[in-house]
Coordinates of C-alpha atoms in Angstrom, one line a residue:
M1 CA 1.9 -44.8 55.7
N2 CA 2.3 -47.7 53.0
T3 CA 2.0 -45.2 50.2
V4 CA 4.9 -43.4 51.6
L5 CA 7.1 -46.2 52.0
A6 CA 6.2 -47.5 48.4
A7 CA 7.1 -44.2 47.1
E8 CA 10.2 -44.2 49.0
A9 CA 10.9 -47.6 47.8
G10 CA 10.2 -46.6 44.1
G11 CA 12.4 -43.6 44.4
G12 CA 15.3 -45.7 45.7
T13 CA 14.8 -48.1 43.0
A14 CA 15.0 -45.4 40.4
R15 CA 18.1 -44.0 41.8
N16 CA 19.7 -47.4 41.8
L17 CA 18.4 -48.6 38.4
T18 CA 19.3 -45.2 36.7
I19 CA 22.8 -45.0 38.3
T20 CA 23.4 -48.8 37.2
L21 CA 22.4 -47.9 33.7
F22 CA 24.4 -44.9 33.5
L23 CA 27.4 -46.7 34.7
V24 CA 26.8 -49.5 32.1
F25 CA 26.6 -46.9 29.2
V26 CA 29.8 -45.0 30.7
A27 CA 31.5 -48.4 30.6
V28 CA 30.4 -49.5 27.2
T29 CA 31.4 -46.0 25.7
L30 CA 34.7 -45.7 27.5
A31 CA 35.5 -49.4 26.0
I32 CA 34.5 -48.1 22.5
T33 CA 36.8 -45.1 23.3
I34 CA 39.7 -47.3 24.3
W35 CA 39.3 -49.5 21.3
A36 CA 39.1 -46.3 19.0
S37 CA 42.2 -45.0 20.7
R38 CA 44.3 -48.0 19.5
Q39 CA 43.1 -47.5 15.7
T40 CA 43.9 -43.6 16.1
K41 CA 47.5 -43.5 14.6
T42 CA 47.5 -40.4 12.7
A43 CA 46.1 -36.8 12.5
T44 CA 43.5 -38.0 10.0
D45 CA 42.3 -40.8 12.5
F46 CA 42.0 -38.2 15.3
Y47 CA 40.3 -35.4 13.4
A48 CA 38.4 -37.3 10.7
G49 CA 38.1 -40.9 11.9
G50 CA 40.6 -42.0 9.0
R51 CA 37.7 -41.0 6.5
S52 CA 36.6 -44.3 6.9
F53 CA 32.7 -44.1 7.7
S54 CA 30.0 -45.0 5.3
G55 CA 27.0 -42.7 4.4
F56 CA 24.6 -44.5 6.7
Q57 CA 27.1 -44.6 9.7
N58 CA 27.9 -41.0 9.4
G59 CA 24.2 -40.2 9.0
M60 CA 23.6 -41.9 12.1
A61 CA 26.6 -40.0 13.9
I62 CA 25.2 -36.7 12.5
G63 CA 21.9 -37.6 14.0
G64 CA 23.6 -38.4 17.3
D65 CA 25.5 -35.0 17.1
Y66 CA 22.5 -33.0 16.2
M67 CA 19.7 -34.6 18.4
S68 CA 21.3 -33.1 21.5
A69 CA 19.8 -32.4 25.0
A70 CA 18.2 -29.4 23.6
S71 CA 16.3 -31.5 21.0
F72 CA 15.1 -34.3 23.7
L73 CA 14.7 -32.3 26.9
G74 CA 14.5 -28.7 25.8
I75 CA 11.8 -29.1 22.9
A76 CA 9.7 -31.6 24.8
G77 CA 9.9 -29.0 27.8
I78 CA 8.9 -26.0 25.5
I79 CA 6.1 -27.7 23.9
A80 CA 4.8 -28.9 27.3
L81 CA 4.8 -25.5 28.7
Y82 CA 3.9 -23.4 25.7
G83 CA 2.0 -25.6 23.3
Y84 CA 2.2 -24.8 19.7
D85 CA 5.0 -22.3 19.9
G86 CA 7.4 -24.9 21.1
F87 CA 7.1 -26.9 18.0
L88 CA 8.7 -24.0 16.1
Y89 CA 12.0 -25.4 17.4
S90 CA 11.4 -28.7 15.8
I91 CA 10.5 -27.4 12.6
G92 CA 13.5 -24.8 12.4
F93 CA 16.1 -27.5 13.5
L94 CA 14.7 -29.7 10.7
V95 CA 14.5 -27.3 7.8
A96 CA 18.0 -26.0 8.6
W97 CA 19.3 -29.5 7.3
L98 CA 18.1 -28.7 3.7
V99 CA 20.2 -25.4 3.5
A100 CA 23.2 -27.6 5.0
L101 CA 22.4 -30.4 2.2
L102 CA 22.0 -27.9 -0.8
L103 CA 24.6 -25.3 -0.1
V104 CA 27.6 -26.8 2.0
A105 CA 27.6 -30.6 2.5
E106 CA 29.3 -31.8 -0.7
L107 CA 31.3 -28.7 -1.4
L108 CA 32.8 -28.6 2.0
R109 CA 33.8 -32.2 2.0
N110 CA 35.5 -31.7 -1.3
S111 CA 37.2 -28.4 -0.4
G112 CA 38.5 -29.0 3.1
R113 CA 40.5 -31.5 5.3
Y114 CA 40.0 -31.3 9.1
T115 CA 38.2 -28.0 9.8
M116 CA 35.8 -25.5 8.6
A117 CA 38.8 -23.0 8.3
D118 CA 40.4 -25.3 5.8
V119 CA 37.8 -23.9 3.3
L120 CA 38.0 -20.5 4.4
A121 CA 41.8 -20.3 4.2
F122 CA 42.2 -22.2 0.8
R123 CA 42.6 -19.2 -1.2
M124 CA 43.4 -16.5 1.4
R125 CA 46.4 -15.6 3.8
Q126 CA 46.3 -18.4 6.4
R127 CA 47.0 -16.7 9.6
P128 CA 44.3 -14.0 9.9
V129 CA 41.5 -16.3 8.5
R130 CA 42.4 -19.3 10.7
T131 CA 42.8 -17.2 13.8
A132 CA 39.1 -15.9 13.1
A133 CA 38.0 -19.2 12.4
A134 CA 39.4 -20.8 15.6
V135 CA 37.9 -18.0 17.7
S136 CA 34.4 -18.4 16.2
T137 CA 34.5 -22.2 16.4
I138 CA 35.4 -21.8 20.2
T139 CA 32.6 -19.3 20.7
V140 CA 29.9 -21.4 18.9
S141 CA 30.8 -24.7 20.6
I142 CA 31.0 -23.1 24.1
F143 CA 27.4 -21.6 23.7
Y144 CA 26.3 -25.0 22.6
L145 CA 28.2 -26.9 25.3
L146 CA 26.6 -24.7 27.9
A147 CA 23.0 -26.1 26.7
Q148 CA 24.2 -29.7 27.2
M149 CA 25.6 -29.2 30.5
V150 CA 22.8 -27.4 32.1
G151 CA 20.7 -30.3 30.8
A152 CA 22.6 -32.7 32.5
G153 CA 22.3 -30.9 36.0
A154 CA 18.6 -30.7 35.5
L155 CA 18.4 -34.5 34.7
V156 CA 20.4 -35.6 37.7
A157 CA 18.5 -33.5 40.0
L158 CA 15.2 -35.1 38.8
L159 CA 16.7 -38.8 38.9
L160 CA 18.0 -38.5 42.6
G161 CA 14.7 -36.9 43.6
I162 CA 16.4 -33.6 44.6
K163 CA 14.1 -30.6 44.5
P164 CA 14.6 -27.4 45.9
G165 CA 14.8 -27.7 49.6
T166 CA 15.6 -31.5 49.5
T167 CA 19.3 -33.1 49.8
F168 CA 21.0 -36.0 48.5
L169 CA 24.4 -37.4 50.1
G170 CA 24.5 -33.9 52.1
M171 CA 24.1 -32.0 48.6
D172 CA 21.4 -29.7 48.3
A173 CA 19.8 -29.5 44.6
D174 CA 22.0 -26.7 43.3
T175 CA 25.2 -28.4 44.6
A176 CA 24.1 -31.7 43.0
K177 CA 23.6 -29.9 39.7
V178 CA 27.1 -28.5 39.9
A179 CA 28.6 -31.8 40.7
T180 CA 26.9 -33.4 37.7
I181 CA 28.0 -30.7 35.2
I182 CA 31.6 -31.3 36.7
M183 CA 31.3 -35.0 36.1
V184 CA 29.8 -34.7 32.6
G185 CA 32.6 -32.5 31.6
A186 CA 35.3 -34.9 33.0
L187 CA 33.5 -37.7 31.0
M188 CA 33.5 -35.7 27.7
I189 CA 37.1 -34.6 28.0
I190 CA 38.2 -38.3 28.3
Y191 CA 36.2 -39.4 25.2
V192 CA 37.9 -36.8 23.1
T193 CA 41.4 -36.9 24.4
V194 CA 41.5 -40.6 24.4
G195 CA 39.2 -41.8 21.4
G196 CA 39.4 -38.7 18.7
M197 CA 36.8 -38.8 16.0
K198 CA 36.7 -42.6 15.8
G199 CA 35.7 -42.9 19.3
T200 CA 33.3 -39.9 19.2
T201 CA 31.6 -41.1 16.1
Y202 CA 30.9 -44.6 17.5
V203 CA 29.7 -43.3 20.7
Q204 CA 27.3 -41.0 18.6
I205 CA 26.1 -43.9 16.6
V206 CA 25.2 -46.0 19.8
K207 CA 23.6 -43.0 21.2
A208 CA 21.4 -42.1 18.1
F209 CA 20.1 -45.7 18.2
L210 CA 19.2 -45.5 21.8
L211 CA 17.6 -42.0 21.6
M212 CA 15.2 -43.1 18.7
T213 CA 14.2 -46.2 20.5
G214 CA 13.4 -44.4 23.7
A215 CA 11.5 -41.6 21.7
V216 CA 9.6 -44.4 19.7
V217 CA 8.6 -46.3 22.8
M218 CA 7.4 -43.3 24.8
T219 CA 5.5 -42.0 21.8
V220 CA 3.8 -45.2 21.2
L221 CA 2.8 -45.5 25.1
V222 CA 1.6 -41.8 24.9
L223 CA -0.7 -42.6 21.9
A224 CA -1.7 -45.8 23.4
K225 CA -2.9 -44.1 26.5
Y226 CA -5.2 -42.1 24.3
N227 CA -6.4 -44.9 22.1
F228 CA -4.2 -43.3 19.2
N229 CA -6.6 -40.4 19.0
L230 CA -4.4 -37.4 18.6
S231 CA -7.5 -35.0 19.1
A232 CA -8.2 -36.5 22.5
L233 CA -4.4 -36.3 23.5
L234 CA -4.3 -32.4 22.3
G235 CA -7.4 -31.5 24.0
D236 CA -6.5 -33.2 27.2
A237 CA -3.0 -31.3 26.9
A238 CA -4.9 -27.9 26.4
A239 CA -7.2 -28.6 29.3
T240 CA -4.6 -29.5 31.7
S241 CA -2.2 -26.6 30.7
G242 CA -4.7 -24.2 32.2
K243 CA -4.3 -22.0 29.0
G244 CA -7.2 -23.6 27.0
S245 CA -7.3 -23.4 23.3
A246 CA -4.7 -20.9 23.4
F247 CA -2.3 -23.7 24.1
L248 CA -2.9 -25.0 20.7
E249 CA -2.5 -21.8 18.8
P250 CA 0.4 -19.6 18.0
G251 CA 1.3 -16.6 20.3
L252 CA 1.7 -18.0 23.8
R253 CA 5.4 -17.4 24.1
Y254 CA 6.5 -16.0 20.7
G255 CA 4.8 -12.9 18.9
V256 CA 2.7 -12.2 21.9
E257 CA 0.1 -9.6 21.3
V258 CA 0.4 -7.1 24.2
A259 CA -2.8 -5.0 24.5
G260 CA -2.4 -1.4 24.6
N261 CA 1.5 -1.8 23.9
S262 CA 2.0 -1.7 20.1
T263 CA 6.0 -1.3 20.5
Q264 CA 6.3 -4.4 22.8
T265 CA 4.0 -6.3 20.4
F266 CA 6.4 -5.2 17.5
Y267 CA 9.4 -6.6 19.4
N268 CA 7.6 -9.8 20.2
K269 CA 6.8 -10.3 16.4
M270 CA 10.6 -9.5 15.6
D271 CA 11.9 -11.8 18.1
L272 CA 9.9 -14.7 16.7
L273 CA 11.4 -13.9 13.1
S274 CA 14.9 -13.5 14.8
L275 CA 14.5 -17.0 16.2
G276 CA 13.4 -18.5 12.9
I277 CA 16.1 -16.8 10.7
A278 CA 18.8 -18.1 13.3
L279 CA 17.3 -21.8 13.5
V280 CA 17.0 -22.3 9.7
L281 CA 20.5 -20.8 8.8
G282 CA 22.5 -21.8 11.8
T283 CA 23.0 -25.6 11.1
A284 CA 25.3 -24.9 8.0
G285 CA 27.6 -22.8 10.2
L286 CA 28.0 -25.1 13.0
P287 CA 31.6 -26.3 13.3
H288 CA 30.9 -29.7 15.1
I289 CA 28.5 -30.5 12.3
L290 CA 30.6 -29.4 9.5
I291 CA 33.6 -31.4 10.6
R292 CA 31.4 -34.7 10.3
F293 CA 31.5 -34.3 6.4
Y294 CA 35.1 -34.7 6.4
T295 CA 34.9 -38.4 8.1
V296 CA 33.5 -40.0 4.7
P297 CA 35.7 -41.1 1.9
T298 CA 33.7 -39.4 -0.9
A299 CA 31.4 -36.5 -1.9
K300 CA 28.7 -38.9 -2.6
A301 CA 29.0 -40.4 0.9
A302 CA 28.7 -36.9 2.4
R303 CA 25.3 -36.3 0.4
K304 CA 24.1 -39.7 1.4
S305 CA 25.0 -39.1 5.1
V306 CA 23.0 -35.8 5.1
L307 CA 20.0 -37.6 3.6
W308 CA 20.1 -40.4 6.3
A309 CA 20.4 -37.6 8.9
I310 CA 17.4 -35.7 7.6
G311 CA 15.4 -39.1 7.7
I312 CA 16.6 -39.8 11.2
I313 CA 16.4 -36.2 12.6
G314 CA 13.0 -35.6 10.9
T315 CA 11.2 -38.6 12.3
F316 CA 12.5 -37.8 15.9
Y317 CA 11.3 -34.1 15.6
L318 CA 7.8 -35.4 14.8
L319 CA 8.1 -37.7 17.9
T320 CA 8.7 -34.3 20.1
L321 CA 5.3 -33.5 19.3
A322 CA 3.9 -36.6 21.1
L323 CA 6.4 -36.3 24.0
G324 CA 5.7 -32.4 24.7
F325 CA 1.9 -32.7 24.4
G326 CA 2.0 -36.0 26.3
A327 CA 4.0 -34.2 29.2
A328 CA 1.5 -31.3 29.1
A329 CA -1.4 -33.7 29.3
L330 CA -0.2 -36.5 31.7
V331 CA 2.3 -34.6 33.9
G332 CA 1.0 -31.0 33.6
G333 CA 2.7 -27.7 33.7
K334 CA 2.9 -27.0 37.3
E335 CA 4.5 -30.4 38.1
I336 CA 7.1 -29.7 35.4
I337 CA 7.9 -26.1 36.7
A338 CA 8.0 -27.4 40.3
Q339 CA 11.0 -29.8 39.1
D340 CA 12.6 -27.3 36.8
K341 CA 11.8 -23.8 36.0
A342 CA 12.7 -24.0 32.4
G343 CA 10.9 -27.2 31.7
N344 CA 14.1 -29.2 30.9
T345 CA 12.8 -32.5 32.7
A346 CA 9.4 -32.8 31.0
A347 CA 10.4 -35.7 29.1
P348 CA 12.0 -37.8 31.8
Q349 CA 8.8 -36.7 34.1
L350 CA 6.5 -38.1 31.2
A351 CA 8.4 -41.4 31.1
E352 CA 8.0 -41.8 34.9
E353 CA 4.1 -41.3 34.5
L354 CA 4.1 -43.7 31.5
G355 CA 6.0 -46.3 33.5
R356 CA 3.4 -45.9 36.5
S357 CA 0.5 -46.4 33.9
F358 CA 1.9 -49.4 31.9
L359 CA 4.4 -50.9 34.0
G360 CA 2.4 -50.7 37.4
G361 CA 3.1 -48.4 40.4
D362 CA 6.1 -46.3 41.5
L363 CA 8.4 -49.2 40.7
G364 CA 7.1 -49.2 37.0
G365 CA 7.6 -45.4 37.1
A366 CA 11.0 -45.7 38.4
T367 CA 12.0 -48.3 35.7
L368 CA 11.0 -46.3 32.7
L369 CA 12.4 -43.0 34.1
A370 CA 15.7 -44.8 34.7
I371 CA 15.9 -46.1 31.1
I372 CA 14.8 -42.8 29.4
A373 CA 17.4 -40.9 31.7
A374 CA 20.2 -43.0 30.8
V375 CA 19.3 -42.4 27.2
A376 CA 19.3 -38.6 28.0
F377 CA 22.7 -39.0 29.5
A378 CA 24.0 -40.7 26.5
T379 CA 22.6 -38.0 24.4
I380 CA 24.3 -35.3 26.5
L381 CA 27.8 -37.3 26.7
A382 CA 27.9 -37.8 22.9
V383 CA 27.0 -34.4 21.9
V384 CA 29.7 -32.6 24.4
A385 CA 32.2 -34.9 23.0
G386 CA 31.5 -33.8 19.3
L387 CA 31.5 -30.2 20.4
T388 CA 34.7 -30.4 22.2
L389 CA 36.4 -32.3 19.4
A390 CA 35.4 -29.7 16.9
S391 CA 36.8 -26.7 19.1
S392 CA 40.1 -28.4 20.0
S393 CA 40.7 -29.6 16.5
S394 CA 40.2 -26.1 15.4
L395 CA 42.7 -24.8 18.2
A396 CA 45.2 -27.3 17.4
H397 CA 44.9 -27.6 13.5
D398 CA 44.2 -23.9 12.9
F399 CA 45.6 -21.9 15.6
Y400 CA 48.7 -24.0 16.6
A401 CA 49.9 -25.7 13.6
N402 CA 49.0 -23.1 11.0
V403 CA 49.2 -19.6 12.9
I404 CA 51.9 -20.1 15.6
K405 CA 53.9 -22.9 14.0
K406 CA 53.3 -21.7 10.3
G407 CA 52.6 -25.3 9.2
Q408 CA 56.0 -26.3 10.6
T409 CA 54.7 -29.0 13.1
S410 CA 54.5 -32.7 13.2
E411 CA 51.2 -34.7 13.3
R412 CA 52.1 -35.9 16.6
Q413 CA 52.6 -32.6 18.1
E414 CA 49.4 -31.3 16.6
V415 CA 47.3 -34.2 17.9
R416 CA 49.0 -33.4 21.5
V417 CA 48.0 -29.9 21.5
A418 CA 44.2 -30.9 20.4
R419 CA 44.1 -33.1 23.5
I420 CA 45.4 -30.2 25.7
S421 CA 42.9 -27.8 24.1
A422 CA 40.0 -30.3 24.8
L423 CA 40.9 -30.2 28.5
V424 CA 41.1 -26.2 28.6
I425 CA 37.7 -25.9 26.7
G426 CA 36.2 -28.6 28.9
A427 CA 37.1 -26.6 32.0
V428 CA 35.8 -23.2 30.6
S429 CA 32.6 -24.9 29.5
I430 CA 32.0 -26.4 33.1
A431 CA 32.7 -22.9 34.8
L432 CA 30.2 -21.1 32.4
S433 CA 27.4 -23.8 32.8
I434 CA 27.2 -23.4 36.5
Y435 CA 25.7 -19.7 35.9
A436 CA 23.5 -20.7 33.0
Q437 CA 21.3 -23.2 35.0
S438 CA 18.1 -21.1 34.8
L439 CA 17.8 -21.1 31.0
N440 CA 15.9 -23.5 28.8
V441 CA 18.4 -25.8 26.8
A442 CA 16.6 -25.5 23.5
F443 CA 16.8 -21.8 23.9
L444 CA 20.4 -21.9 24.7
V445 CA 21.1 -24.0 21.4
A446 CA 19.2 -21.2 19.5
L447 CA 21.6 -18.7 20.8
A448 CA 24.5 -21.2 19.5
F449 CA 22.7 -21.2 16.0
A450 CA 22.4 -17.4 15.9
V451 CA 26.3 -17.0 16.7
A452 CA 27.1 -19.7 14.1
A453 CA 24.8 -18.2 11.3
S454 CA 26.3 -14.6 12.0
G455 CA 30.0 -15.5 12.3
N456 CA 30.4 -18.7 10.1
L457 CA 27.9 -18.9 7.3
P458 CA 28.7 -15.6 5.6
A459 CA 32.3 -16.3 5.3
I460 CA 31.6 -20.1 4.0
L461 CA 29.2 -19.0 1.5
Y462 CA 31.2 -16.0 0.3
S463 CA 34.1 -18.3 0.2
L464 CA 32.5 -21.1 -1.8
F465 CA 30.4 -18.7 -4.1
W466 CA 31.8 -15.2 -4.4
K467 CA 35.0 -14.8 -6.9
R468 CA 36.0 -11.5 -5.5
F469 CA 36.0 -12.4 -1.8
N470 CA 39.3 -12.2 -0.1
T471 CA 41.0 -12.4 3.2
S472 CA 40.0 -9.1 4.4
G473 CA 36.4 -10.1 3.8
A474 CA 36.6 -13.2 5.6
V475 CA 38.0 -11.7 8.8
W476 CA 35.5 -8.9 8.7
A477 CA 32.6 -11.3 8.3
I478 CA 33.8 -13.8 11.0
Y479 CA 34.6 -11.1 13.6
G480 CA 31.7 -9.0 12.5
G481 CA 28.8 -11.3 12.7
L482 CA 30.2 -13.1 15.9
V483 CA 31.1 -9.8 17.9
S484 CA 27.6 -8.3 16.9
A485 CA 25.9 -11.6 18.1
V486 CA 27.6 -11.9 21.3
F487 CA 27.4 -8.1 22.1
L488 CA 23.7 -8.2 21.4
V489 CA 23.0 -11.4 23.5
F490 CA 24.9 -9.8 26.4
F491 CA 22.7 -6.7 26.4
S492 CA 19.6 -8.7 26.0
P493 CA 16.9 -10.1 28.5
V494 CA 18.9 -13.4 28.2
V495 CA 21.7 -12.2 30.5
S496 CA 20.1 -9.6 32.7
G497 CA 16.9 -7.7 33.5
A498 CA 14.4 -10.7 33.6
P499 CA 13.4 -13.4 36.2
T500 CA 14.7 -16.1 33.9
S501 CA 17.9 -14.4 32.9
M502 CA 21.4 -15.7 33.8
F503 CA 21.8 -12.8 36.2
P504 CA 18.3 -12.0 37.4
D505 CA 19.4 -9.7 40.1
H506 CA 21.2 -7.4 37.7
D507 CA 19.9 -5.4 35.0
W508 CA 21.9 -3.8 32.2
Q509 CA 19.7 -4.9 29.2
W510 CA 18.7 -2.6 26.4
F511 CA 18.3 -4.8 23.5
P512 CA 14.7 -5.8 23.2
L513 CA 15.0 -9.2 21.6
S514 CA 16.1 -12.5 23.0
N515 CA 17.6 -13.8 19.8
P516 CA 20.2 -11.4 17.9
G517 CA 19.9 -13.2 14.5
L518 CA 17.8 -10.7 12.8
L519 CA 20.3 -7.9 13.2
S520 CA 23.9 -10.1 13.4
I521 CA 23.3 -12.2 10.5
P522 CA 22.8 -9.6 7.8
F523 CA 25.4 -7.7 9.7
G524 CA 27.9 -10.5 9.3
F525 CA 27.2 -10.6 5.5
L526 CA 27.4 -6.7 5.3
C527 CA 30.8 -6.9 7.2
G528 CA 32.0 -9.6 4.6
W529 CA 31.0 -7.5 1.7
I530 CA 32.5 -4.3 3.1
G531 CA 35.7 -5.9 4.0
T532 CA 36.1 -7.5 0.5
V533 CA 35.6 -4.3 -1.3
I534 CA 37.8 -2.1 0.6
S535 CA 40.7 -4.6 -0.1
K536 CA 42.6 -4.9 -3.4
E537 CA 43.6 -8.6 -2.7
H538 CA 42.3 -10.6 -5.5
D539 CA 43.3 -14.1 -6.7
E540 CA 40.8 -15.4 -9.5
D541 CA 43.0 -18.5 -10.2
K542 CA 42.9 -19.6 -6.7
Y543 CA 39.1 -19.5 -6.9
A544 CA 39.0 -21.4 -10.0
E545 CA 40.8 -24.1 -8.3
L546 CA 38.6 -23.9 -5.3
E547 CA 35.8 -24.0 -7.6
V548 CA 36.8 -27.2 -9.5
R549 CA 37.8 -29.0 -6.4
A550 CA 34.3 -28.1 -4.7
L551 CA 32.3 -29.4 -7.4
T552 CA 34.4 -32.5 -8.5
G553 CA 36.4 -33.5 -5.5
A554 CA 39.5 -33.3 -7.5
G555 CA 42.5 -32.9 -5.4
A556 CA 40.7 -33.3 -2.3
H557 CA 42.3 -35.1 0.6

């Protein structure tokens, strides 16, 4: 009886503490947003934060933008459930930064102004290219937003102690998750419409600091539990997983060998390759990351910010090893799956277990859970704000100002349309997220990477490096890569035909791979090449101007 009362007290404390910490974070970030709104007077302030951030500040903000719910909740969950194979996400997300640093960061900063399409449209016909870029930006951002919202729903269900079959404030687990998704969506819309890029950047800097601190503290506690003996931690994780030594070897989730079925084995190997290609090439095509390069005053600061980001992000992804294997060892796969089928709550559940061990009893568990959950909330809110800003900027600047109004619009009108766009995109994301709750958030982000690498990357690289590239090629590359990626995902096991699909009760899947990158990325490059060679449009002078500008920064805004 006393144990039950203590557990209930601990649970009640966790709820109260978490809600308090969450409200404190929301209050602080709203204050930052309101302060930033008073500094936001021009379109440059709204879209690019007045280009006033240093390399270190922007590096922190990039880290804040990139270390999403997928990184903190999803990767820890996949490692906790699948061991070695889950770490592929950490490696892929990190290596991708080298592509962004070497190929696009500096050149993009010098050539563009507010959005990705500024570079693509520089030497081409504005309307078709900007329309295609706006469509691509919104599609990628919505895929990415789904992951954040799903993570938010899973997190809140854990915090409020809601498991399938239990209720809170009269809401069952599913209703509570939906209510959370709507609340997070509403907050992100406020951040973007009120604070613009300045408010969003400061929120991301605060969040990056909180997330790194939380991850370091949890890693130290996990290692302390095993007297800083990594071998003991890994051995315990493998034993608790129920999968033995296979937990520490490749092939548990990806590239699985199916006895007597060589076709399925081949598909599994190709799926692994497809995932790797998408993760490594995707970052350089993510619109919400690309627009961060415009917030610094010089190309040197853009390079510096990427180096800072690599340091911050690299450290964080190393820590996900301890978080994932720590969750496997101390919480156990069965407990994690009982709370969330996709494993998205492994890190907060680990925090609760560590709190019990080091701070004492259920109250200690409730305290650390509340702190880590508030950090995870901060993560989700900062990233969704960045994504919404990228897509609303593209709609307003590319589509409204340059396609509909043909450049004949005032800055004030453009910013007003960006704010309305944020509202619409937020509403669409909320609606779609409600159907994607059964999917792991790291997996959802991998799909966003595949779509970005298929649609945006070919057009960006051709535009920066191929003299012959033209309007037709850009439009073909974006639509070809984008449509092929979304088409293949729709007919893959991600959407239907499997217990973990978005629509598990339906089956229209025929594409065997879960990640489309292996086919859609080369197809995007091929479409760009075909579109270019069948068109006679050619402007060498404009390419020479872009090349000088990209390499030197001369004439950059």
